Amino acid sequence: MDQSIYRSHILICGGTGCVSSGCKEVRSSLEEELAERDLVNEIKVIETGCHGFCEKGPLMIVYPEGVFYCKVQPEDMEEVVEEHILKGKVVERLLYTDPTTGENIPSYQEIDFYKKQQRTALINCGYIDPEEIKEYIATGGYEAIGKALTEMTPQEVIDEVKESGLRGRGGGGFPTGLKWQFASDAEGDKKYVICNADEGDPGAFMDRSILEGDPHVLIEGMILAAYAVGADEGYVYVRAEYPLAIKRLRVALEQAEENGLLGENLFGTDFSFKLRIKEGAGAFVCGEETALMASIEGERGMPRPRPPFPAEKGLWGKPTNINNVETYANVPAIIKEGAEAYKQVGTEGSTGTKVFALTGKINNTGLAEVPMGITMREIIYDIGGGINEGKEFKAVQIGGPSGGCLPEDKLDLTIDYDSLLEVGAMMGSGGLVVMDEDTCMVDVARFFLDFTQSESCGKCTPCRIGTKQMLDILERITVGEGQEGDIELLERLAENIKSTSLCGLGQTAPNPVLSTLRYFRDEYEAHIYEQTCPAGACEELLGAYVIDGEACVGCTVCTEACPVDAIAGEAKEEHLIDEDACIACGACVDKCPVDAITQ
Amino acid sequence: MGTITVTIDGQQVEVDQQATLLDAANKVDIEIPTLCYHPDLTLHGSCRICVVEDAESGNLLASCATPVTDGMKIKTITDKVIEARKMNLELLLSDHPNDCMTCEADGACDLQELVYEYDVSEPSFGLMEEGKFEVKNENPFIEFDSNKCILCGKCVRVDNEVQCSGAIDFIERGFSSKVAVPFDQDLGADFSSCVFCGQCVEMCPTGALTYKPAKGQGREYELEKVETTCPYCGVGCQIELQVKDNKIVQVGSIYDEDHPNPVGETCVKGRFAYDFVDHPERLTKPLIKKDGEFEEVSWDEALDYTAQKLGKIKEEDGGEAIAGLTSARCSNEENYIFQKFMRGALGTNSVDHCARL
């Protein structure tokens, strides 16, 4: 490792979001500028993992001042080097501007998006160089495994995790310590630990960000689990669509091996652990643990009946502990700081923090790690900056395709595993899709069913055919062909799919339909009985436009706006729309100065 | 291994710890319908027809896939169970052609039987209107109509676990899932490793996999079942000839652990090569060539003729001048007698067998 002392570190976010918005070019440009001014030995440029505020990427932070620049472009680098690095003057125009006060905020800790966050799993993301093990160690990394191996018995590790109250972050919320206990108690000469990094919920990318931004925290968490349950071999099952995550994880594995943190006789003890990567081919169902294990074994990724649970009979029939990335990423902190400290954050039943991926019609999209027990309102309005373009909030979809849509009156619900289940949603992996007034809830349900149907493995009857039937009914409703009895049929079908499907994918697939029926039933009814889409989103249900003759002032603005010449009328006289010619584009409505046109 | 006690429909049953709810029910003759379950194959748990209700939680459990736990109380017939089975049948029907009238499996179709039993006369989701998949029948033996397939996976399992051909597996996802050979070709295609043992057809609960030579030859209920030993080799596979009007329509499997082929295994010959039985060119009487032409003769004349000729060769040139070739289609006993006759009566060790060629 480079031992030189630099007067400044410049962190460039190298998460997938910022890579897409051009951080690589920014980095090259910055390095050129630094080289030109002979500053290479003074200023160190570090590419980090995801910083979370993807909306504003590419992101850059200049230390020691901690100045946060957003939406930086290659051509900005000359100014950054010239003004900030050489003259010590902050480049105001690249700072984050608070949308309400209009003030520029130089330090990211002061930005609303970050203020309410509390980071455990993401603590190093965006802060260290993920491809440099010493940076992880410098932040206290691998201390937990040192402590566990030299001072704790495996049972003590399990007890500490149990005491912490940590629950599975992949969706189910099963107590992690208890899961480890099962795998530890299971008899077997060979055991495995697996990390489920087959993150597949649309819009969720927290696991990818941890892998990209802090791969060693996952490795350390897995070593702790292996030590606790008595495993000597592990797999990280990560989807092949995450090339950057795989690359960084591979580098991290090599470095951990070189440094004696993976391999034989760790820390001079009898404990040995081998960890390898298994790339998945991107089937959503492979996030289901039994399908995931079938896939590692080289079989088609199809779920197997449970019980037996993996803890008893898992990979190749051996006792196996399987957790997701974020769960493992919480473990080193628990062992290092102790369960007591960990429990201070969150609620009694759901301790610690949870990472949410904010997407949809929200101002600040990105990743936010918040304490359990925070309200949805705080996440959406304080961190997420509210709804795009000043529109009204309508619903938030939480938990991906297995989750549910919650309406406005649930915004003050404190978020934890159990409260979400009570209202018909679930934590899932923590994807939050925010929807505004223009979103049709029937269409949302249709979207998710379309997803689960095409991702169903096709094994069991209710999931393979039942989700297809639900999708057909929903499609029918959104094009105005809904029939009386469709809602009841959807409900019966949903109940059947939930209670008779083989795996979690099918058992939760009807949730988007059930939750929208629960909170937005009137929208379904409007589609079926009145042939209208209250949100104005379902194209087939948009009727022709008409001009209110009394209100029309004959200004001719609409005639000029109409792209198909469907409006006729002399100046200062009432105008008329030819219904057959009208394509319902709405251009006239937007232009009419007296709001005389309605649908 | 210990046993545990569970209660099924009020009856207490003591079963092995490894048993499933289905095993426990079978033990006390409580019938639970299944489509994907077969005792000789690994557990699949896909059809969800065998659901039963846990009396404590009210949850539905797939009885074929749920291990018993001590003190469990199960109800196999409740409104909830019937409703779930019925709806899963309705779902299967919605993705199944409505052609029982002409289907080869009519009368031998598990789906048809259950639909009748559960009175699914007005399926909520209708019936399949047009086929989703092309029927594969480019080979002489097996017709594969994926439209009729309910994806129970029995064919895939018997192919991979019993026959070990690895010829078929599931492809695609969701509603497009189907069973296929590589590249979704015909079973007889170049890339296919199908050996036409026919075990998949035997396992198929519907008319998705059917025997081509049997097409239109008779309904299941018209066929007389004759258990016999396959005549082709010394293994002695037990097979079931299914006969109509004294003609073999098809060859079925028998599942009996005491048989040399306990899971109904047989090869392509045992399964399909029976047309010689009624073939017009089959020799049923001995022939002797007289004046350059074959002539039908009596068995006595034929045997006398053969004995006389063999005797003459032995007398003039010694037994070593004679060689004998027997057939793999004879039984072990017949082959034993043959070599004994050749060595003992004719005095030659030149005895061979067609399977060595």
PDB file of N, CA and C in Angstrom, chain A residues 300 456-457, chain B residues 170-174 176-178:
ATOM      1  N   ARG A 300     -31.508 -26.808 -12.128  1.00  0.00           N
ATOM      2  CA  ARG A 300     -32.368 -25.680 -12.487  1.00  0.00           C
ATOM      3  C   ARG A 300     -32.827 -25.013 -11.191  1.00  0.00           C
ATOM      4  N   SER A 456     -41.824 -16.503 -12.194  1.00  0.00           N
ATOM      5  CA  SER A 456     -42.208 -17.758 -11.541  1.00  0.00           C
ATOM      6  C   SER A 456     -41.402 -18.875 -12.173  1.00  0.00           C
ATOM      7  N   CYS A 457     -40.980 -19.841 -11.368  1.00  0.00           N
ATOM      8  CA  CYS A 457     -40.166 -20.909 -11.953  1.00  0.00           C
ATOM      9  C   CYS A 457     -41.028 -21.872 -12.739  1.00  0.00           C
TER      10      CYS A 457
ATOM     11  N   PHE B 170     -37.148 -29.380 -17.539  1.00  0.00           N
ATOM     12  CA  PHE B 170     -37.995 -28.198 -17.700  1.00  0.00           C
ATOM     13  C   PHE B 170     -37.222 -27.116 -18.442  1.00  0.00           C
ATOM     14  N   ILE B 171     -37.935 -26.365 -19.276  1.00  0.00           N
ATOM     15  CA  ILE B 171     -37.337 -25.178 -19.890  1.00  0.00           C
ATOM     16  C   ILE B 171     -38.290 -23.994 -19.704  1.00  0.00           C
ATOM     17  N   GLU B 172     -37.800 -22.815 -19.970  1.00  0.00           N
ATOM     18  CA  GLU B 172     -38.574 -21.564 -19.842  1.00  0.00           C
ATOM     19  C   GLU B 172     -39.046 -21.338 -18.400  1.00  0.00           C
ATOM     20  N   ARG B 173     -39.763 -20.212 -18.195  1.00  0.00           N
ATOM     21  CA  ARG B 173     -40.229 -19.883 -16.853  1.00  0.00           C
ATOM     22  C   ARG B 173     -41.701 -19.547 -16.875  1.00  0.00           C
ATOM     23  N   GLY B 174     -42.266 -19.447 -15.674  1.00  0.00           N
ATOM     24  CA  GLY B 174     -43.639 -19.001 -15.519  1.00  0.00           C
ATOM     25  C   GLY B 174     -44.608 -19.797 -16.368  1.00  0.00           C
ATOM     26  N   SER B 176     -44.859 -20.023 -19.417  1.00  0.00           N
ATOM     27  CA  SER B 176     -44.271 -20.624 -20.624  1.00  0.00           C
ATOM     28  C   SER B 176     -43.474 -21.887 -20.313  1.00  0.00           C
ATOM     29  N   SER B 177     -43.399 -22.250 -19.039  1.00  0.00           N
ATOM     30  CA  SER B 177     -42.617 -23.433 -18.659  1.00  0.00           C
ATOM     31  C   SER B 177     -43.124 -24.659 -19.384  1.00  0.00           C
ATOM     32  N   LYS B 178     -42.211 -25.538 -19.742  1.00  0.00           N
ATOM     33  CA  LYS B 178     -42.606 -26.793 -20.364  1.00  0.00           C
ATOM     34  C   LYS B 178     -41.502 -27.825 -20.189  1.00  0.00           C
TER      35      LYS B 178
END
